[in-house]
PDB file of C-alpha atoms in Angstrom:
ATOM      1  CA  MET A   1       0.000   0.000   0.000  1.00 97.00           C
ATOM      2  CA  ARG A   2       1.252   3.499  -0.834  1.00 98.00           C
ATOM      3  CA  VAL A   3       0.555   5.523   2.321  1.00 98.00           C
ATOM      4  CA  PHE A   4       0.517   9.294   2.682  1.00 98.00           C
ATOM      5  CA  ILE A   5       1.377  10.454   6.217  1.00 98.00           C
ATOM      6  CA  THR A   6       1.046  13.959   7.612  1.00 97.00           C
ATOM      7  CA  GLY A   7       3.422  14.602  10.501  1.00 94.00           C
ATOM      8  CA  ALA A   8       5.646  11.848   9.119  1.00 95.00           C
ATOM      9  CA  SER A   9       8.867  13.109  10.715  1.00 92.00           C
ATOM     10  CA  GLY A  10       7.321  13.963  14.086  1.00 93.00           C
ATOM     11  CA  HIS A  11       7.227  11.977  17.313  1.00 95.00           C
ATOM     12  CA  VAL A  12       4.793   9.191  16.348  1.00 97.00           C
ATOM     13  CA  GLY A  13       5.564   9.532  12.651  1.00 97.00           C
ATOM     14  CA  SER A  14       9.221   8.720  13.249  1.00 96.00           C
ATOM     15  CA  ALA A  15       8.073   5.347  14.607  1.00 98.00           C
ATOM     16  CA  LEU A  16       5.251   4.772  12.117  1.00 98.00           C
ATOM     17  CA  VAL A  17       7.301   5.317   8.945  1.00 98.00           C
ATOM     18  CA  PRO A  18       9.784   2.489   9.753  1.00 97.00           C
ATOM     19  CA  GLU A  19       6.887   0.326  10.954  1.00 98.00           C
ATOM     20  CA  LEU A  20       5.113   0.679   7.610  1.00 98.00           C
ATOM     21  CA  LEU A  21       8.244   0.243   5.514  1.00 98.00           C
ATOM     22  CA  HIS A  22       9.245  -2.866   7.472  1.00 98.00           C
ATOM     23  CA  ASN A  23       5.832  -4.361   6.738  1.00 98.00           C
ATOM     24  CA  GLY A  24       5.995  -3.865   2.992  1.00 98.00           C
ATOM     25  CA  HIS A  25       4.267  -0.529   2.523  1.00 98.00           C
ATOM     26  CA  GLN A  26       5.527   2.517   0.631  1.00 98.00           C
ATOM     27  CA  VAL A  27       5.457   5.861   2.420  1.00 98.00           C
ATOM     28  CA  LEU A  28       4.935   9.384   1.162  1.00 97.00           C
ATOM     29  CA  GLY A  29       5.510  11.805   4.029  1.00 96.00           C
ATOM     30  CA  LEU A  30       4.613  15.466   4.453  1.00 95.00           C
ATOM     31  CA  ALA A  31       7.723  17.412   5.516  1.00 92.00           C
ATOM     32  CA  ARG A  32       7.760  21.013   6.708  1.00 89.00           C
ATOM     33  CA  SER A  33      11.525  21.509   6.376  1.00 91.00           C
ATOM     34  CA  ASP A  34      14.530  20.363   4.368  1.00 93.00           C
ATOM     35  CA  GLU A  35      15.784  18.585   7.482  1.00 94.00           C
ATOM     36  CA  SER A  36      12.533  16.624   7.830  1.00 93.00           C
ATOM     37  CA  ALA A  37      12.568  15.778   4.117  1.00 94.00           C
ATOM     38  CA  LYS A  38      16.147  14.518   4.392  1.00 95.00           C
ATOM     39  CA  ARG A  39      15.251  12.361   7.384  1.00 94.00           C
ATOM     40  CA  LEU A  40      12.340  10.766   5.532  1.00 96.00           C
ATOM     41  CA  THR A  41      14.517  10.050   2.521  1.00 96.00           C
ATOM     42  CA  GLU A  42      17.153   8.424   4.719  1.00 96.00           C
ATOM     43  CA  TRP A  43      14.483   6.146   6.171  1.00 95.00           C
ATOM     44  CA  GLY A  44      13.466   5.051   2.682  1.00 96.00           C
ATOM     45  CA  ALA A  45      10.319   7.150   2.338  1.00 97.00           C
ATOM     46  CA  GLU A  46       9.423   9.787  -0.245  1.00 96.00           C
ATOM     47  CA  ALA A  47       9.086  13.350   1.038  1.00 96.00           C
ATOM     48  CA  VAL A  48       6.602  16.010  -0.016  1.00 93.00           C
ATOM     49  CA  ARG A  49       7.442  19.521   1.181  1.00 92.00           C
ATOM     50  CA  GLY A  50       4.556  21.375   2.788  1.00 89.00           C
ATOM     51  CA  ASP A  51       2.480  21.767   5.925  1.00 88.00           C
ATOM     52  CA  LEU A  52      -1.144  21.554   7.027  1.00 88.00           C
ATOM     53  CA  ASP A  53      -1.976  24.879   5.428  1.00 88.00           C
ATOM     54  CA  ASP A  54      -0.905  23.670   1.942  1.00 92.00           C
ATOM     55  CA  LEU A  55      -4.372  22.331   1.160  1.00 94.00           C
ATOM     56  CA  ASP A  56      -3.803  21.814  -2.567  1.00 94.00           C
ATOM     57  CA  ARG A  57      -0.702  19.742  -1.808  1.00 94.00           C
ATOM     58  CA  LEU A  58      -2.578  17.721   0.807  1.00 95.00           C
ATOM     59  CA  ARG A  59      -5.390  17.028  -1.650  1.00 96.00           C
ATOM     60  CA  ALA A  60      -3.039  15.882  -4.406  1.00 96.00           C
ATOM     61  CA  ALA A  61      -0.962  13.629  -2.131  1.00 97.00           C
ATOM     62  CA  ALA A  62      -4.042  12.045  -0.572  1.00 97.00           C
ATOM     63  CA  ALA A  63      -5.619  11.402  -3.969  1.00 97.00           C
ATOM     64  CA  ALA A  64      -2.458   9.702  -5.228  1.00 96.00           C
ATOM     65  CA  ALA A  65      -2.161   7.407  -2.186  1.00 98.00           C
ATOM     66  CA  ASP A  66      -3.793   4.082  -1.347  1.00 98.00           C
ATOM     67  CA  GLY A  67      -4.393   5.241   2.195  1.00 98.00           C
ATOM     68  CA  VAL A  68      -3.728   8.179   4.533  1.00 98.00           C
ATOM     69  CA  VAL A  69      -2.619   8.494   8.149  1.00 98.00           C
ATOM     70  CA  HIS A  70      -3.153  11.955   9.626  1.00 97.00           C
ATOM     71  CA  LEU A  71      -0.718  12.640  12.488  1.00 96.00           C
ATOM     72  CA  ALA A  72       0.188  16.300  12.056  1.00 90.00           C
ATOM     73  CA  PHE A  73      -1.114  18.964  14.429  1.00 80.00           C
ATOM     74  CA  ARG A  74      -0.007  22.523  15.027  1.00 67.00           C
ATOM     75  CA  HIS A  75       1.503  21.878  18.449  1.00 61.00           C
ATOM     76  CA  ASP A  76       3.415  25.149  18.220  1.00 60.00           C
ATOM     77  CA  ALA A  77       0.126  27.061  18.112  1.00 49.00           C
ATOM     78  CA  MET A  78      -1.349  24.938  20.918  1.00 53.00           C
ATOM     79  CA  GLN A  79       1.663  25.551  23.179  1.00 55.00           C
ATOM     80  CA  ALA A  80       1.426  29.267  22.438  1.00 56.00           C
ATOM     81  CA  GLY A  81      -2.190  29.230  23.622  1.00 56.00           C
ATOM     82  CA  ASP A  82      -3.868  29.377  20.215  1.00 54.00           C
ATOM     83  CA  LEU A  83      -5.928  26.225  20.712  1.00 61.00           C
ATOM     84  CA  ALA A  84      -8.700  27.404  18.402  1.00 66.00           C
ATOM     85  CA  GLY A  85      -6.295  28.174  15.562  1.00 68.00           C
ATOM     86  CA  ALA A  86      -4.591  24.788  15.884  1.00 71.00           C
ATOM     87  CA  ALA A  87      -7.935  22.973  15.843  1.00 76.00           C
ATOM     88  CA  GLU A  88      -9.223  24.963  12.867  1.00 85.00           C
ATOM     89  CA  SER A  89      -6.107  24.149  10.846  1.00 85.00           C
ATOM     90  CA  ASP A  90      -6.478  20.472  11.714  1.00 89.00           C
ATOM     91  CA  LEU A  91     -10.132  20.359  10.692  1.00 91.00           C
ATOM     92  CA  ALA A  92      -9.457  22.170   7.403  1.00 92.00           C
ATOM     93  CA  ALA A  93      -6.739  19.649   6.550  1.00 94.00           C
ATOM     94  CA  LEU A  94      -9.072  16.744   7.305  1.00 95.00           C
ATOM     95  CA  HIS A  95     -11.832  18.203   5.135  1.00 95.00           C
ATOM     96  CA  THR A  96      -9.337  18.474   2.285  1.00 96.00           C
ATOM     97  CA  ILE A  97      -8.099  14.896   2.705  1.00 97.00           C
ATOM     98  CA  GLY A  98     -11.650  13.628   3.118  1.00 97.00           C
ATOM     99  CA  ASP A  99     -12.766  15.275  -0.119  1.00 96.00           C
ATOM    100  CA  ALA A 100      -9.852  13.661  -1.957  1.00 97.00           C
ATOM    101  CA  LEU A 101     -10.729  10.186  -0.653  1.00 98.00           C
ATOM    102  CA  ALA A 102     -14.530  10.367  -0.904  1.00 97.00           C
ATOM    103  CA  GLY A 103     -16.038   7.428  -2.759  1.00 97.00           C
ATOM    104  CA  THR A 104     -12.766   5.511  -3.058  1.00 98.00           C
ATOM    105  CA  GLY A 105     -13.102   3.044  -0.157  1.00 97.00           C
ATOM    106  CA  LYS A 106      -9.495   3.862   0.802  1.00 98.00           C
ATOM    107  CA  PRO A 107      -8.493   3.964   4.477  1.00 98.00           C
ATOM    108  CA  LEU A 108      -8.034   7.167   6.438  1.00 98.00           C
ATOM    109  CA  VAL A 109      -6.664   6.850   9.975  1.00 98.00           C
ATOM    110  CA  SER A 110      -6.879  10.097  11.908  1.00 97.00           C
ATOM    111  CA  THR A 111      -5.639  11.084  15.353  1.00 96.00           C
ATOM    112  CA  SER A 112      -7.546  12.219  18.412  1.00 95.00           C
ATOM    113  CA  GLY A 113      -6.961  12.061  22.153  1.00 94.00           C
ATOM    114  CA  THR A 114      -8.554  10.313  25.100  1.00 95.00           C
ATOM    115  CA  GLY A 115      -8.431  13.638  26.909  1.00 91.00           C
ATOM    116  CA  MET A 116     -11.349  14.736  24.746  1.00 89.00           C
ATOM    117  CA  LEU A 117     -13.529  12.408  26.842  1.00 93.00           C
ATOM    118  CA  ALA A 118     -12.826  14.228  30.104  1.00 89.00           C
ATOM    119  CA  GLY A 119     -16.070  16.196  29.875  1.00 84.00           C
ATOM    120  CA  VAL A 120     -18.104  13.195  28.763  1.00 91.00           C
ATOM    121  CA  VAL A 121     -17.082  10.339  31.065  1.00 93.00           C
ATOM    122  CA  GLN A 122     -16.959  10.695  34.842  1.00 89.00           C
ATOM    123  CA  GLY A 123     -16.635   8.125  37.599  1.00 90.00           C
ATOM    124  CA  ARG A 124     -15.689   5.196  35.368  1.00 95.00           C
ATOM    125  CA  VAL A 125     -13.129   4.015  32.835  1.00 97.00           C
ATOM    126  CA  ALA A 126     -13.701   5.461  29.356  1.00 97.00           C
ATOM    127  CA  THR A 127     -14.110   3.092  26.406  1.00 98.00           C
ATOM    128  CA  GLU A 128     -14.058   3.265  22.627  1.00 98.00           C
ATOM    129  CA  ASP A 129     -17.851   3.663  22.617  1.00 96.00           C
ATOM    130  CA  ASP A 130     -17.671   7.009  24.393  1.00 96.00           C
ATOM    131  CA  TYR A 131     -17.742  10.204  22.364  1.00 94.00           C
ATOM    132  CA  ASP A 132     -19.123  13.735  22.524  1.00 92.00           C
ATOM    133  CA  PRO A 133     -21.845  14.338  19.910  1.00 90.00           C
ATOM    134  CA  ASN A 134     -21.887  18.054  20.731  1.00 87.00           C
ATOM    135  CA  GLY A 135     -18.379  18.696  19.387  1.00 82.00           C
ATOM    136  CA  GLY A 136     -15.713  21.011  20.724  1.00 77.00           C
ATOM    137  CA  TYR A 137     -11.924  21.387  20.697  1.00 72.00           C
ATOM    138  CA  ARG A 138     -10.552  18.606  18.418  1.00 78.00           C
ATOM    139  CA  ILE A 139     -13.810  16.692  18.932  1.00 89.00           C
ATOM    140  CA  ASP A 140     -15.236  18.232  15.749  1.00 90.00           C
ATOM    141  CA  ALA A 141     -12.369  16.674  13.770  1.00 92.00           C
ATOM    142  CA  GLU A 142     -12.913  13.240  15.316  1.00 94.00           C
ATOM    143  CA  ASN A 143     -16.650  13.315  14.641  1.00 95.00           C
ATOM    144  CA  TYR A 144     -16.076  14.506  11.083  1.00 95.00           C
ATOM    145  CA  VAL A 145     -13.768  11.573  10.341  1.00 96.00           C
ATOM    146  CA  VAL A 146     -16.242   9.043  11.721  1.00 96.00           C
ATOM    147  CA  ASP A 147     -19.094  10.619   9.737  1.00 95.00           C
ATOM    148  CA  LEU A 148     -16.916  10.571   6.623  1.00 95.00           C
ATOM    149  CA  ALA A 149     -17.452   6.808   6.526  1.00 94.00           C
ATOM    150  CA  ALA A 150     -20.851   7.525   4.957  1.00 96.00           C
ATOM    151  CA  LYS A 151     -19.033   9.048   1.967  1.00 96.00           C
ATOM    152  CA  GLY A 152     -17.173   5.905   0.996  1.00 97.00           C
ATOM    153  CA  VAL A 153     -13.970   6.224   3.025  1.00 98.00           C
ATOM    154  CA  ARG A 154     -12.788   3.460   5.393  1.00 98.00           C
ATOM    155  CA  THR A 155     -12.205   5.815   8.282  1.00 98.00           C
ATOM    156  CA  SER A 156     -10.939   5.139  11.776  1.00 98.00           C
ATOM    157  CA  VAL A 157      -9.868   7.438  14.601  1.00 98.00           C
ATOM    158  CA  LEU A 158      -6.996   6.474  16.887  1.00 98.00           C
ATOM    159  CA  ARG A 159      -7.151   8.189  20.255  1.00 98.00           C
ATOM    160  CA  LEU A 160      -3.787   8.718  21.903  1.00 98.00           C
ATOM    161  CA  PRO A 161      -3.469   9.132  25.690  1.00 98.00           C
ATOM    162  CA  PRO A 162      -2.085  12.288  27.335  1.00 96.00           C
ATOM    163  CA  ILE A 163       1.415  10.778  27.393  1.00 98.00           C
ATOM    164  CA  THR A 164       2.879   8.824  24.479  1.00 98.00           C
ATOM    165  CA  HIS A 165       6.388   8.066  25.677  1.00 98.00           C
ATOM    166  CA  SER A 166       9.725   6.746  24.404  1.00 98.00           C
ATOM    167  CA  ARG A 167      13.187   7.956  23.424  1.00 97.00           C
ATOM    168  CA  LEU A 168      11.480   9.511  20.388  1.00 97.00           C
ATOM    169  CA  ASP A 169       9.424  11.848  22.599  1.00 97.00           C
ATOM    170  CA  HIS A 170      11.108  15.254  22.665  1.00 95.00           C
ATOM    171  CA  GLN A 171       8.210  17.740  22.770  1.00 90.00           C
ATOM    172  CA  GLY A 172       5.260  15.850  24.255  1.00 93.00           C
ATOM    173  CA  PHE A 173       3.611  16.213  27.643  1.00 95.00           C
ATOM    174  CA  ALA A 174       6.294  14.207  29.506  1.00 97.00           C
ATOM    175  CA  PRO A 175       9.241  16.428  28.484  1.00 97.00           C
ATOM    176  CA  SER A 176       7.025  19.479  29.011  1.00 96.00           C
ATOM    177  CA  LEU A 177       6.254  18.422  32.599  1.00 98.00           C
ATOM    178  CA  ILE A 178       9.971  17.908  33.188  1.00 98.00           C
ATOM    179  CA  ALA A 179      10.792  21.330  31.738  1.00 98.00           C
ATOM    180  CA  PHE A 180       8.181  23.023  33.950  1.00 98.00           C
ATOM    181  CA  ALA A 181       9.578  21.218  37.022  1.00 98.00           C
ATOM    182  CA  ARG A 182      13.087  22.471  36.249  1.00 98.00           C
ATOM    183  CA  GLN A 183      11.749  25.982  35.728  1.00 97.00           C
ATOM    184  CA  ASN A 184       9.666  25.976  38.927  1.00 98.00           C
ATOM    185  CA  GLY A 185      12.160  24.194  41.170  1.00 98.00           C
ATOM    186  CA  PHE A 186       9.520  21.580  42.032  1.00 98.00           C
ATOM    187  CA  ALA A 187       7.306  19.024  40.271  1.00 98.00           C
ATOM    188  CA  ALA A 188       3.727  20.261  40.406  1.00 98.00           C
ATOM    189  CA  TYR A 189       0.397  18.492  40.581  1.00 98.00           C
ATOM    190  CA  ILE A 190      -3.060  19.984  41.096  1.00 98.00           C
ATOM    191  CA  GLY A 191      -5.034  19.478  44.297  1.00 97.00           C
ATOM    192  CA  ASP A 192      -4.449  16.039  45.799  1.00 97.00           C
ATOM    193  CA  GLY A 193      -3.098  14.737  42.484  1.00 97.00           C
ATOM    194  CA  THR A 194      -5.266  11.619  42.443  1.00 97.00           C
ATOM    195  CA  ASN A 195      -6.619  12.358  38.978  1.00 97.00           C
ATOM    196  CA  ARG A 196      -5.456   9.720  36.498  1.00 97.00           C
ATOM    197  CA  TRP A 197      -3.725   9.891  33.130  1.00 97.00           C
ATOM    198  CA  SER A 198      -3.343   7.023  30.673  1.00 98.00           C
ATOM    199  CA  ALA A 199      -0.203   6.371  28.621  1.00 98.00           C
ATOM    200  CA  VAL A 200       1.288   4.260  25.818  1.00 98.00           C
ATOM    201  CA  HIS A 201       4.721   3.600  24.347  1.00 98.00           C
ATOM    202  CA  THR A 202       5.372   5.250  20.968  1.00 98.00           C
ATOM    203  CA  LEU A 203       6.320   1.989  19.240  1.00 98.00           C
ATOM    204  CA  ASP A 204       3.134   0.272  20.404  1.00 98.00           C
ATOM    205  CA  ALA A 205       1.084   3.223  19.171  1.00 98.00           C
ATOM    206  CA  ALA A 206       2.829   3.073  15.786  1.00 98.00           C
ATOM    207  CA  ARG A 207       1.973  -0.604  15.424  1.00 98.00           C
ATOM    208  CA  LEU A 208      -1.669   0.156  16.171  1.00 98.00           C
ATOM    209  CA  TYR A 209      -1.732   2.849  13.467  1.00 98.00           C
ATOM    210  CA  ARG A 210      -0.472   0.261  10.977  1.00 98.00           C
ATOM    211  CA  LEU A 211      -3.060  -2.285  12.033  1.00 98.00           C
ATOM    212  CA  ALA A 212      -5.812   0.317  11.769  1.00 98.00           C
ATOM    213  CA  LEU A 213      -4.650   1.302   8.292  1.00 98.00           C
ATOM    214  CA  GLU A 214      -4.637  -2.318   7.172  1.00 98.00           C
ATOM    215  CA  SER A 215      -7.832  -3.624   8.710  1.00 98.00           C
ATOM    216  CA  ALA A 216      -9.799  -1.345  11.066  1.00 98.00           C
ATOM    217  CA  PRO A 217     -13.564  -1.510  10.457  1.00 97.00           C
ATOM    218  CA  VAL A 218     -15.076   1.556   8.859  1.00 97.00           C
ATOM    219  CA  GLY A 219     -16.022   4.320  11.279  1.00 96.00           C
ATOM    220  CA  SER A 220     -14.218   2.779  14.251  1.00 97.00           C
ATOM    221  CA  ARG A 221     -12.819   4.585  17.264  1.00 98.00           C
ATOM    222  CA  LEU A 222      -9.659   2.973  18.668  1.00 98.00           C
ATOM    223  CA  HIS A 223      -7.656   3.447  21.880  1.00 98.00           C
ATOM    224  CA  ALA A 224      -3.857   3.241  22.039  1.00 98.00           C
ATOM    225  CA  ILE A 225      -3.634   2.583  25.776  1.00 98.00           C
ATOM    226  CA  GLN A 226      -1.127   0.623  27.855  1.00 98.00           C
ATOM    227  CA  ASP A 227      -1.472   2.234  31.308  1.00 98.00           C
ATOM    228  CA  GLU A 228      -5.209   2.707  31.912  1.00 98.00           C
ATOM    229  CA  GLY A 229      -4.709   5.320  34.607  1.00 97.00           C
ATOM    230  CA  ILE A 230      -1.724   6.557  36.630  1.00 98.00           C
ATOM    231  CA  GLU A 231      -2.307   9.155  39.328  1.00 98.00           C
ATOM    232  CA  PHE A 232      -0.856  12.481  38.231  1.00 98.00           C
ATOM    233  CA  ARG A 233       0.814  12.887  41.609  1.00 98.00           C
ATOM    234  CA  THR A 234       2.711   9.633  41.006  1.00 98.00           C
ATOM    235  CA  ILE A 235       4.028  10.965  37.696  1.00 98.00           C
ATOM    236  CA  ALA A 236       5.083  14.204  39.403  1.00 98.00           C
ATOM    237  CA  GLU A 237       6.821  12.269  42.193  1.00 98.00           C
ATOM    238  CA  VAL A 238       8.920  10.271  39.723  1.00 98.00           C
ATOM    239  CA  ILE A 239       9.892  13.464  37.910  1.00 98.00           C
ATOM    240  CA  GLY A 240      10.793  15.087  41.228  1.00 98.00           C
ATOM    241  CA  ARG A 241      12.995  12.174  42.273  1.00 98.00           C
ATOM    242  CA  LYS A 242      14.835  12.078  38.950  1.00 98.00           C
ATOM    243  CA  LEU A 243      15.492  15.830  39.132  1.00 98.00           C
ATOM    244  CA  ASP A 244      16.218  15.802  42.894  1.00 98.00           C
ATOM    245  CA  LEU A 245      13.417  18.311  43.364  1.00 98.00           C
ATOM    246  CA  PRO A 246      10.460  18.392  45.765  1.00 98.00           C
ATOM    247  CA  THR A 247       6.911  17.628  44.661  1.00 98.00           C
ATOM    248  CA  ARG A 248       4.258  20.193  45.446  1.00 98.00           C
ATOM    249  CA  SER A 249       0.505  20.641  45.115  1.00 98.00           C
ATOM    250  CA  VAL A 250      -0.802  23.776  43.416  1.00 98.00           C
ATOM    251  CA  THR A 251      -4.342  25.081  43.147  1.00 97.00           C
ATOM    252  CA  VAL A 252      -6.398  25.093  39.980  1.00 96.00           C
ATOM    253  CA  ASP A 253      -6.228  28.901  39.977  1.00 96.00           C
ATOM    254  CA  ASP A 254      -2.410  28.853  40.149  1.00 97.00           C
ATOM    255  CA  ALA A 255      -1.894  25.950  37.741  1.00 97.00           C
ATOM    256  CA  SER A 256      -1.228  28.077  34.667  1.00 95.00           C
ATOM    257  CA  GLN A 257       1.635  29.804  36.513  1.00 97.00           C
ATOM    258  CA  TYR A 258       3.414  26.501  37.109  1.00 98.00           C
ATOM    259  CA  LEU A 259       2.215  24.264  34.275  1.00 97.00           C
ATOM    260  CA  GLY A 260       1.705  26.710  31.415  1.00 94.00           C
ATOM    261  CA  PHE A 261      -0.271  25.336  28.478  1.00 90.00           C
ATOM    262  CA  LEU A 262      -0.624  22.010  30.341  1.00 94.00           C
ATOM    263  CA  ALA A 263      -2.706  23.594  33.106  1.00 94.00           C
ATOM    264  CA  ARG A 264      -6.007  22.880  31.356  1.00 87.00           C
ATOM    265  CA  PHE A 265      -5.056  19.211  30.979  1.00 92.00           C
ATOM    266  CA  ALA A 266      -3.208  18.526  34.238  1.00 95.00           C
ATOM    267  CA  ALA A 267      -6.321  18.190  36.413  1.00 94.00           C
ATOM    268  CA  MET A 268      -8.322  15.928  34.124  1.00 94.00           C
ATOM    269  CA  ASP A 269      -9.213  12.477  35.381  1.00 96.00           C
ATOM    270  CA  ILE A 270      -9.740  10.125  32.454  1.00 94.00           C
ATOM    271  CA  PRO A 271      -8.708   6.500  33.002  1.00 97.00           C
ATOM    272  CA  THR A 272      -9.170   4.751  29.673  1.00 98.00           C
ATOM    273  CA  SER A 273      -9.504   1.184  28.432  1.00 98.00           C
ATOM    274  CA  ALA A 274      -8.258  -0.326  25.168  1.00 98.00           C
ATOM    275  CA  ALA A 275      -9.934  -3.703  25.682  1.00 98.00           C
ATOM    276  CA  ARG A 276     -12.120  -3.472  22.604  1.00 97.00           C
ATOM    277  CA  THR A 277      -9.260  -2.229  20.429  1.00 98.00           C
ATOM    278  CA  SER A 278      -7.048  -5.076  21.593  1.00 98.00           C
ATOM    279  CA  GLU A 279      -9.724  -7.621  20.740  1.00 97.00           C
ATOM    280  CA  LEU A 280     -10.657  -6.032  17.427  1.00 97.00           C
ATOM    281  CA  LEU A 281      -7.137  -5.737  15.988  1.00 98.00           C
ATOM    282  CA  ASN A 282      -5.244  -8.315  18.090  1.00 97.00           C
ATOM    283  CA  TRP A 283      -3.083  -5.531  19.514  1.00 98.00           C
ATOM    284  CA  GLN A 284      -1.193  -5.796  22.787  1.00 97.00           C
ATOM    285  CA  PRO A 285       1.475  -3.360  24.062  1.00 98.00           C
ATOM    286  CA  THR A 286       4.878  -5.010  24.418  1.00 98.00           C
ATOM    287  CA  HIS A 287       7.187  -2.111  25.317  1.00 98.00           C
ATOM    288  CA  PRO A 288       7.985  -0.512  28.725  1.00 98.00           C
ATOM    289  CA  ASP A 289       5.224   1.370  30.533  1.00 98.00           C
ATOM    290  CA  LEU A 290       5.385   5.061  31.427  1.00 98.00           C
ATOM    291  CA  LEU A 291       6.830   4.778  34.930  1.00 98.00           C
ATOM    292  CA  SER A 292       9.532   2.413  33.661  1.00 98.00           C
ATOM    293  CA  ASP A 293      10.526   4.852  30.923  1.00 98.00           C
ATOM    294  CA  LEU A 294      10.620   7.765  33.374  1.00 98.00           C
ATOM    295  CA  ALA A 295      12.702   5.711  35.807  1.00 96.00           C
ATOM    296  CA  ALA A 296      15.111   4.697  33.037  1.00 97.00           C
ATOM    297  CA  GLY A 297      16.388   8.275  33.000  1.00 96.00           C
ATOM    298  CA  PHE A 298      16.677   9.106  29.294  1.00 97.00           C
ATOM    299  CA  TYR A 299      14.048  11.841  29.606  1.00 98.00           C
ATOM    300  CA  PHE A 300      16.415  13.653  32.001  1.00 97.00           C
TER     301      PHE A 300
END
């Protein structure tokens, strides 16, 4: 299969491209810079220069492919506080890709997050059946992709947990929490810190993207989850120990001072299951869990 990937040289993309190539697929990757294009070429993929705002280029690459995996997101805008702008760019790109694939029966695997369920599920473990029909930040994109199945595209949405971790993770939530701890002089959590985050290893997530591309049922929502729920305070305590810093509770009102763009996410409690995904695609995580990777020290 000739696969077009947005975000091909990013965190998850840098694991997915080798995963696809190793399993006999060809890869065409969107690259924002000469450095990213060179990296893709070295891996054995074909690079297309552009970004999410190059809609004509996205349309042409998607139309020429046998399937598409959408990984790219404007994380720079999100980290700068422009959440709406990042989400709008993402949705526009998906509309463009969706139009190019309509009526073809080709697969489109898009990316969402389990954090989007924080306002929908309370007091229990979230599952693949849960979703927000009312829309919202990044939820509109997820719902659009699922609805796109009615237009002759074999769509699936892969929800990533708050932390996708590995040696490939340089700008995700884990390194951001570490950077904030260094800046603050302590590892922060909100309130009593018993809210739970889920996590998955990058290489396990990449394998699930491949499986979804190859065989996910049309319109399916999938969960890339290894750790169903780790208390946020526990994550902060490991970070504190590795940095030889104290761990400290902060209030919701003060969270933005100590956790920056992560403040709106740091208090969410969203333990999440991947039981149905595992059964559907015969997927089981095989790499180290989050606390093991943090303890290993490479993040520090």
